[in-house]
CSV table of C-alpha atoms in Angstrom, one decimal:
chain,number,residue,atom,x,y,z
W,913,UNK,CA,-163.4,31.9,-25.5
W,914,UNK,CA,-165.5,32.0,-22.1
W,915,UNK,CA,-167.1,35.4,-21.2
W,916,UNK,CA,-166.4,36.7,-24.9
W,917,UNK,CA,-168.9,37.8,-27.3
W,918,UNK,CA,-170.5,35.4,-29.8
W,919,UNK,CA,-168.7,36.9,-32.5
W,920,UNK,CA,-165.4,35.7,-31.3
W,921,UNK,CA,-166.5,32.4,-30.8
W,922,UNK,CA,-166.8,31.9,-34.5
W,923,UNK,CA,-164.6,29.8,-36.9
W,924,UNK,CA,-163.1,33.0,-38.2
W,925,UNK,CA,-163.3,36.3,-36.3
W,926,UNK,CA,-161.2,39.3,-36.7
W,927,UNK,CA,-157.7,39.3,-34.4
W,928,UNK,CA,-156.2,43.0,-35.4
W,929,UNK,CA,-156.1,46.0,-37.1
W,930,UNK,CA,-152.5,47.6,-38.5
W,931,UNK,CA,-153.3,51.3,-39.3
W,932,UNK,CA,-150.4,53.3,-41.1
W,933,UNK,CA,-150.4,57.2,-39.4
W,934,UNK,CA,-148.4,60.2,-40.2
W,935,UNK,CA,-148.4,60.3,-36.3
W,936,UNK,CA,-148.2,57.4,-34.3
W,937,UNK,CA,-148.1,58.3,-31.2
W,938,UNK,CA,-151.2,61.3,-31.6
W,939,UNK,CA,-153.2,58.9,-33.1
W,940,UNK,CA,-152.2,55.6,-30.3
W,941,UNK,CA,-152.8,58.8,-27.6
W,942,UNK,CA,-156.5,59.1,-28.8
W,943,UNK,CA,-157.2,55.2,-29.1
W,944,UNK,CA,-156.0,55.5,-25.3
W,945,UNK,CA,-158.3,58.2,-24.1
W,946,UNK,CA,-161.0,57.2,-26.2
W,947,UNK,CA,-161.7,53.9,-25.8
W,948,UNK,CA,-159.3,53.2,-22.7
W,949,UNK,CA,-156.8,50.8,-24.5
W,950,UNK,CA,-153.4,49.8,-23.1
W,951,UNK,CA,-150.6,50.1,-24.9
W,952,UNK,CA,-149.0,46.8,-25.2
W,953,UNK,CA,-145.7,47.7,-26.7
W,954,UNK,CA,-143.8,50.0,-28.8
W,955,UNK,CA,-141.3,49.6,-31.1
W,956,UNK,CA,-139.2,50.5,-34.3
W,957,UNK,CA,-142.3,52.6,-34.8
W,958,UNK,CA,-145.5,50.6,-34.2
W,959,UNK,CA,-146.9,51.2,-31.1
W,960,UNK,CA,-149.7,47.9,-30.5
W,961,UNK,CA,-152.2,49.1,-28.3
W,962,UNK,CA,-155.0,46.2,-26.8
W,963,UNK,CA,-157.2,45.0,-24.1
W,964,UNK,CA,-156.8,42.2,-21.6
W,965,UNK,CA,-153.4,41.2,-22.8
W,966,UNK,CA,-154.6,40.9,-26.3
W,967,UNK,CA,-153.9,43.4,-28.8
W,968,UNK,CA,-156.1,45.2,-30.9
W,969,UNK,CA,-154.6,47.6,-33.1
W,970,UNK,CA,-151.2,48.0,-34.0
W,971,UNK,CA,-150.0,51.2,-35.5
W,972,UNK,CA,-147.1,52.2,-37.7
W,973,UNK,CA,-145.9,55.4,-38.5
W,974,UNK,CA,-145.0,56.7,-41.7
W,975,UNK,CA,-144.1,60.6,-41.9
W,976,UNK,CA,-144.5,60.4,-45.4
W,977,UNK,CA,-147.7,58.8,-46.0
W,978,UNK,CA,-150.6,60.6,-47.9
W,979,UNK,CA,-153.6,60.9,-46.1
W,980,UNK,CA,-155.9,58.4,-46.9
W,981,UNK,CA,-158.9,59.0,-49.5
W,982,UNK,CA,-162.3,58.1,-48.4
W,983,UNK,CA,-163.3,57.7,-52.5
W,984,UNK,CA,-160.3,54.8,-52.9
W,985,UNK,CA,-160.7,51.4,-51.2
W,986,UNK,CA,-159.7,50.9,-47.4
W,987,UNK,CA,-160.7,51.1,-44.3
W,988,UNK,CA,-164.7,52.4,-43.8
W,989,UNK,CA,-164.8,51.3,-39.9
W,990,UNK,CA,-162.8,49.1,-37.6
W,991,UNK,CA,-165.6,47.9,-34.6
W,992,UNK,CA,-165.3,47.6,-31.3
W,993,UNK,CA,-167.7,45.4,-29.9
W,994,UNK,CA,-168.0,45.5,-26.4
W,995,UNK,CA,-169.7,43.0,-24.0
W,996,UNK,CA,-172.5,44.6,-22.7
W,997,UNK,CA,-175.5,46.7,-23.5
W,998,UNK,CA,-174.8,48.5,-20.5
W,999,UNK,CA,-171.0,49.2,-21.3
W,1000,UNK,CA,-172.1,50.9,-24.3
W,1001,UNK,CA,-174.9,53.0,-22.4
W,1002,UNK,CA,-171.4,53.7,-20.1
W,1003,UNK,CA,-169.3,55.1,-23.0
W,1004,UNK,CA,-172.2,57.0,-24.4
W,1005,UNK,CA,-172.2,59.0,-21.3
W,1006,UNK,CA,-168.6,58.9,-21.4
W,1007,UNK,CA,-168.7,60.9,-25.2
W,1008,UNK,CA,-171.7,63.3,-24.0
W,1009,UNK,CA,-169.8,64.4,-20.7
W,1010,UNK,CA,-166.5,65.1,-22.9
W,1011,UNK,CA,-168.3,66.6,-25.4
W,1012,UNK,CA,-167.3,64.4,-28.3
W,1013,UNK,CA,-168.0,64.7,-31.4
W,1014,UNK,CA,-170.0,61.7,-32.6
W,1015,UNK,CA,-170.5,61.3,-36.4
W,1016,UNK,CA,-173.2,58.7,-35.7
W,1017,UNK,CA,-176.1,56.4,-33.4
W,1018,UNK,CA,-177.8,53.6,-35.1
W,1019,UNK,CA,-179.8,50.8,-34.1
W,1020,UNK,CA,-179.1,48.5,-36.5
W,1021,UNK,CA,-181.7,45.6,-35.4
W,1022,UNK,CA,-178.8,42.8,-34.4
W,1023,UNK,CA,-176.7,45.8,-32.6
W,1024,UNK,CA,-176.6,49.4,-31.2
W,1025,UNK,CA,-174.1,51.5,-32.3
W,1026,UNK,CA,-172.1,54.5,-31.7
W,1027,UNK,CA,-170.1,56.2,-34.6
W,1028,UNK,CA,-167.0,58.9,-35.0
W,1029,UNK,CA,-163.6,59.1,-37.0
W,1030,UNK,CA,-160.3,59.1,-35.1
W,1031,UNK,CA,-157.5,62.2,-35.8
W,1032,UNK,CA,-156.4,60.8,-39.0
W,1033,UNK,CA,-159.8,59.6,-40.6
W,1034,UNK,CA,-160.1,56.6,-39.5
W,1035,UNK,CA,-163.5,55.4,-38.8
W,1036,UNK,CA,-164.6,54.4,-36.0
W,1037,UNK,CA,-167.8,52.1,-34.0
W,1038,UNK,CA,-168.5,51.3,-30.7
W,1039,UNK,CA,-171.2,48.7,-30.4
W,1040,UNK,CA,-173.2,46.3,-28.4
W,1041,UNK,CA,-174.8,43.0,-30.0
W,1042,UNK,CA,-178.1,42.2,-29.1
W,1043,UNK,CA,-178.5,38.8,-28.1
W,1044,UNK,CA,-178.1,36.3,-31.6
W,1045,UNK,CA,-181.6,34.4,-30.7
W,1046,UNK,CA,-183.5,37.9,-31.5
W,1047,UNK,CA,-181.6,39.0,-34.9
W,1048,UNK,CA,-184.6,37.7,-37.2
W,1049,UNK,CA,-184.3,36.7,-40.8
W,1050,UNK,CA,-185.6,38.1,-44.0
W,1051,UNK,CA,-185.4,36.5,-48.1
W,1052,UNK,CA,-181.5,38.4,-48.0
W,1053,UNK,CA,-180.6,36.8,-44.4
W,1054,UNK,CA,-180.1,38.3,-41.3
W,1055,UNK,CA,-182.4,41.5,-41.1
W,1056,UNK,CA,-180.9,44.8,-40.2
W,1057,UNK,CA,-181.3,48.2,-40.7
W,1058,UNK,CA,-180.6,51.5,-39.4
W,1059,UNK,CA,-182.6,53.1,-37.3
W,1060,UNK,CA,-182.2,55.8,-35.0
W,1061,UNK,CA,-180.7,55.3,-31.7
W,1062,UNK,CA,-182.7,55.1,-28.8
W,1063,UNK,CA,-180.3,56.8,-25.9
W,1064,UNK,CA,-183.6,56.9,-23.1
W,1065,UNK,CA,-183.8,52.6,-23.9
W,1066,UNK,CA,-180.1,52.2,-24.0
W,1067,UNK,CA,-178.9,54.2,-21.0
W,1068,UNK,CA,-182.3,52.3,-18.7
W,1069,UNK,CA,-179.7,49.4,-18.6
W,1070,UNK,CA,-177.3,51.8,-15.9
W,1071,UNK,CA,-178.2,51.3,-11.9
W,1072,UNK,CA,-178.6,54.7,-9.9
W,1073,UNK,CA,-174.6,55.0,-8.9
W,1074,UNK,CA,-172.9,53.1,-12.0
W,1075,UNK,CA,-169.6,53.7,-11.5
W,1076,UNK,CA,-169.4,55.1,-15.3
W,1077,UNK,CA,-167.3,53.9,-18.4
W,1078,UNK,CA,-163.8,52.6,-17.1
W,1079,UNK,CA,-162.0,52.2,-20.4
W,1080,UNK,CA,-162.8,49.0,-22.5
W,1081,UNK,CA,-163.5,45.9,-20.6
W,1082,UNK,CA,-161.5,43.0,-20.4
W,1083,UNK,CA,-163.3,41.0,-23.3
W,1084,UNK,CA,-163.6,43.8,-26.2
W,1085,UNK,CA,-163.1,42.6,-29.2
W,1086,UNK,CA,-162.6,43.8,-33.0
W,1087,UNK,CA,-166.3,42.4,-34.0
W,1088,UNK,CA,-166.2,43.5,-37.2
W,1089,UNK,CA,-164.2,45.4,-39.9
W,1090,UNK,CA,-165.9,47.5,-42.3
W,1091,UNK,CA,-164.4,48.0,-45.5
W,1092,UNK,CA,-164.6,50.3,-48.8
W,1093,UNK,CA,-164.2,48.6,-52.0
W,1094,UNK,CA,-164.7,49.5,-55.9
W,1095,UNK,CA,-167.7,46.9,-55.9
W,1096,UNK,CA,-169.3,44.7,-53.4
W,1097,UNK,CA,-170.1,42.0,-56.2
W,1098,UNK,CA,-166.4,41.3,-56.4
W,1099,UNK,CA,-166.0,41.6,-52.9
W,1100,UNK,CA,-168.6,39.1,-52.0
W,1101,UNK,CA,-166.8,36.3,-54.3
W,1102,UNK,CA,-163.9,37.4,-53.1
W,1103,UNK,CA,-164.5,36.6,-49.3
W,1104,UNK,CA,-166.3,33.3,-50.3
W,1105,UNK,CA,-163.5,31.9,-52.1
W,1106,UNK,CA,-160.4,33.3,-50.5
W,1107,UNK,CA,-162.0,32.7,-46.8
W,1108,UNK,CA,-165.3,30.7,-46.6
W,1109,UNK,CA,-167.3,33.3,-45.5
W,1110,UNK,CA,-171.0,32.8,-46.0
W,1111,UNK,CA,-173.0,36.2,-47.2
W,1112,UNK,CA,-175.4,37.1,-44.2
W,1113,UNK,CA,-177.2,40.8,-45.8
W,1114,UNK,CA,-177.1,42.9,-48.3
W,1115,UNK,CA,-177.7,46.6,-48.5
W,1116,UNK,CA,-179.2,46.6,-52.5
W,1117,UNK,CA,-175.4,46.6,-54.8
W,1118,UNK,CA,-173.9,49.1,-53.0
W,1119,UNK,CA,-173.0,47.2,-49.4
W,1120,UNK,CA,-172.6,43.3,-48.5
W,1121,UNK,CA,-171.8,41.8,-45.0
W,1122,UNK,CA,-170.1,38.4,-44.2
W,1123,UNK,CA,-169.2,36.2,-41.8
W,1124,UNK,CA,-168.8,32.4,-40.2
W,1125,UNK,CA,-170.8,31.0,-38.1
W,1126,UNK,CA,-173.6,32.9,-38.3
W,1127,UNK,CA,-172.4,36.1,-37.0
W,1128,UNK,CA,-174.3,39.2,-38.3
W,1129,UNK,CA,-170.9,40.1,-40.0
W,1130,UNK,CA,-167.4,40.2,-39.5
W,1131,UNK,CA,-166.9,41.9,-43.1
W,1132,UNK,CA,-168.9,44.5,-44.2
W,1133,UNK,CA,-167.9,45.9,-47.9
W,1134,UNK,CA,-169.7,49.1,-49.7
W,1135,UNK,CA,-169.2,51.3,-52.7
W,1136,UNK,CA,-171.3,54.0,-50.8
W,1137,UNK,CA,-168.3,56.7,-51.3
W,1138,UNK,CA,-166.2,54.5,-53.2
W,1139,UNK,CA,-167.7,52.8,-56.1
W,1140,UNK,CA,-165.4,51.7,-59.0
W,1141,UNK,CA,-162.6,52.1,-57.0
W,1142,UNK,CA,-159.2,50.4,-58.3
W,1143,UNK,CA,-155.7,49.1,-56.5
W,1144,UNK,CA,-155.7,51.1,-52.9
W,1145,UNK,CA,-152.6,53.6,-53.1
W,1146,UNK,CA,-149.9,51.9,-50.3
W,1147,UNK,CA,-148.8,54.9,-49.5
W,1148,UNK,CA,-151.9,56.4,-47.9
W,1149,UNK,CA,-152.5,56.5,-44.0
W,1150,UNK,CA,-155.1,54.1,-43.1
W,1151,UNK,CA,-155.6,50.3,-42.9
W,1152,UNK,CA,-152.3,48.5,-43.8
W,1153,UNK,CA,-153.8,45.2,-42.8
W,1154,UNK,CA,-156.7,43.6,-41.2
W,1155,UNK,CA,-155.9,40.0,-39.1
W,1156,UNK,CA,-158.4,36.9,-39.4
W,1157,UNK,CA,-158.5,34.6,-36.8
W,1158,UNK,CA,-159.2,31.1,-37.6
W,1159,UNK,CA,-159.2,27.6,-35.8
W,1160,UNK,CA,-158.7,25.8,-39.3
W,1161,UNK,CA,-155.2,28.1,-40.3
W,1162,UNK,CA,-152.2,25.9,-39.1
W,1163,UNK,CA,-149.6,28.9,-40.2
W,1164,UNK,CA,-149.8,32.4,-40.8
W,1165,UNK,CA,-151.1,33.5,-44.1
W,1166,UNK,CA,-151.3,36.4,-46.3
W,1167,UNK,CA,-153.7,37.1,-48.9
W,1168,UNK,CA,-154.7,40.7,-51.1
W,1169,UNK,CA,-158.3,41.1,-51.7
W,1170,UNK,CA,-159.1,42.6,-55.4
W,1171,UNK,CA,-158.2,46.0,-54.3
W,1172,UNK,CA,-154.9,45.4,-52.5
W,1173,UNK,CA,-156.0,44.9,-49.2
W,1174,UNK,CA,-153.6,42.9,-47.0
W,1175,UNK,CA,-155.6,40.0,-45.1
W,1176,UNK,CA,-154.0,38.0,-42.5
W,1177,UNK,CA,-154.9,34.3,-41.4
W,1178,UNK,CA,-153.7,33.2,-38.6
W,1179,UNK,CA,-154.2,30.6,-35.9
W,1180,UNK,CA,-156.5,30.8,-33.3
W,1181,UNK,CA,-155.0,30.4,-29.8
């Protein structure tokens, strides 16, 4: 995958997001403004919004969904990792000169990153990797942290006359997916069995991150709000499905984790 980042060059990397909403088209609206996706199509409800001819999140309406609950297991984050340092300095700008209300703005050592929640709860990051020959290593793996944000550093990368944040570029991807879960023991063993991933940090018991090919993390899994959490309620807005992309799957799969999470495998292209 020329020109994209590493952590869609990987064995497995994350294709898509499906997000159920009581409001489909409010919640695609925001995606749009927000992050400067294109909606790809719409139909018989689902309205799949992307980037560069690739879609990124697909959403389905349900009227009659609950709203989700943080304290059950589901979505914590989906990521958007974007290219470049300085498209993330671009859409900081972007979110101070509309006034948006950020929720978070961590350096987390391997990344920079920008946090909110979109209209329904979902959460949200928009993040930059650092490059993979700095992330160093500690006795649990791949060091990382979080620290506060430093905007002066970050926004240094823009030239006097940038032409400012133009929606996502071409080669965004879904780095990572972040998800709540009623332990991250289970989870781990879950994601090493059912999927090969390799454990690259933990965050003590409450928070473990995954990934292939020695990615930071395509999966992150915490109990932080969630802990002893049991089958995720179907009905509830939020993630209905999370999409794997892997050069190994000859045919689409699906798999549950232990809390009812839908996990698709499919084919890379």
């Amino acid at each position: 995958m020329n020109g994209f980042p590493f952590a869609a060059t990987t064995p497995v990397s994350i294709g898509r997001v499906g997000l159920k909403a009581r409001d489909a088209r409010m919640l695609a609206a925001f995606y749009a403004d927000i992050l400067g996706l294109e909606e790809m199509k719409s139909d018989d409800g689902a309205i799949a919004l992307g980037v560069g001819g690739r879609t990124l999140v697909e959403i389905v309406e349900d009227r009659s969904a609950e709203p989700d609950n943080p304290r059950e297991a589901g979505l914590f984050h989906t990521a958007f990792l974007l290219p470049e340092r300085a498209d993330l300095a671009r859409w900081a700008l972007f979110a101070r000169d509309r006034n948006m209300r950020l929720e978070g703005a961590s350096d987390h050592l391997v990344s920079e990153a920008l946090y909110l929640s979109d209209p329904e709860g979902n959460g949200i990051e928009i993040y930059a990797d650092r490059a993979p020959e700095s992330w160093a290593r500690n006795e649990d793996g791949i060091a990382m942290a979080t620290e506060r944000l430093d905007f002066s550093s970050l926004l240094s990368t823009l030239a006097d006359g940038d032409e400012g944040w133009q929606g996502a570029p071409e080669n965004t991807v879904i780095g990572h997916v972040h998800l709540r879960v009623g332990d991250p023991n289970t989870a781990e063993t879950w994601w090493h069995e059912a999927q090969g991933f390799d454990t690259m940090a933990r965050y003590g018991s409450q928070a473990v991150f995954l990934a292939t090919g020695g990615y930071h993390h395509h999966i992150g899994a915490n109990s932080w709000r969630s802990a002893g959490a049991g089958q995720r309620n179907p009905n509830r807005t939020g993630l209905s499905w999370l999409e794997l992309k892997s050069r190994n799957a000859t045919a689409e799969k699906e798999f549950a984790d232990p809390w009812g999470t839908v996990v698709r495998v499919a084919p890379s292209n």
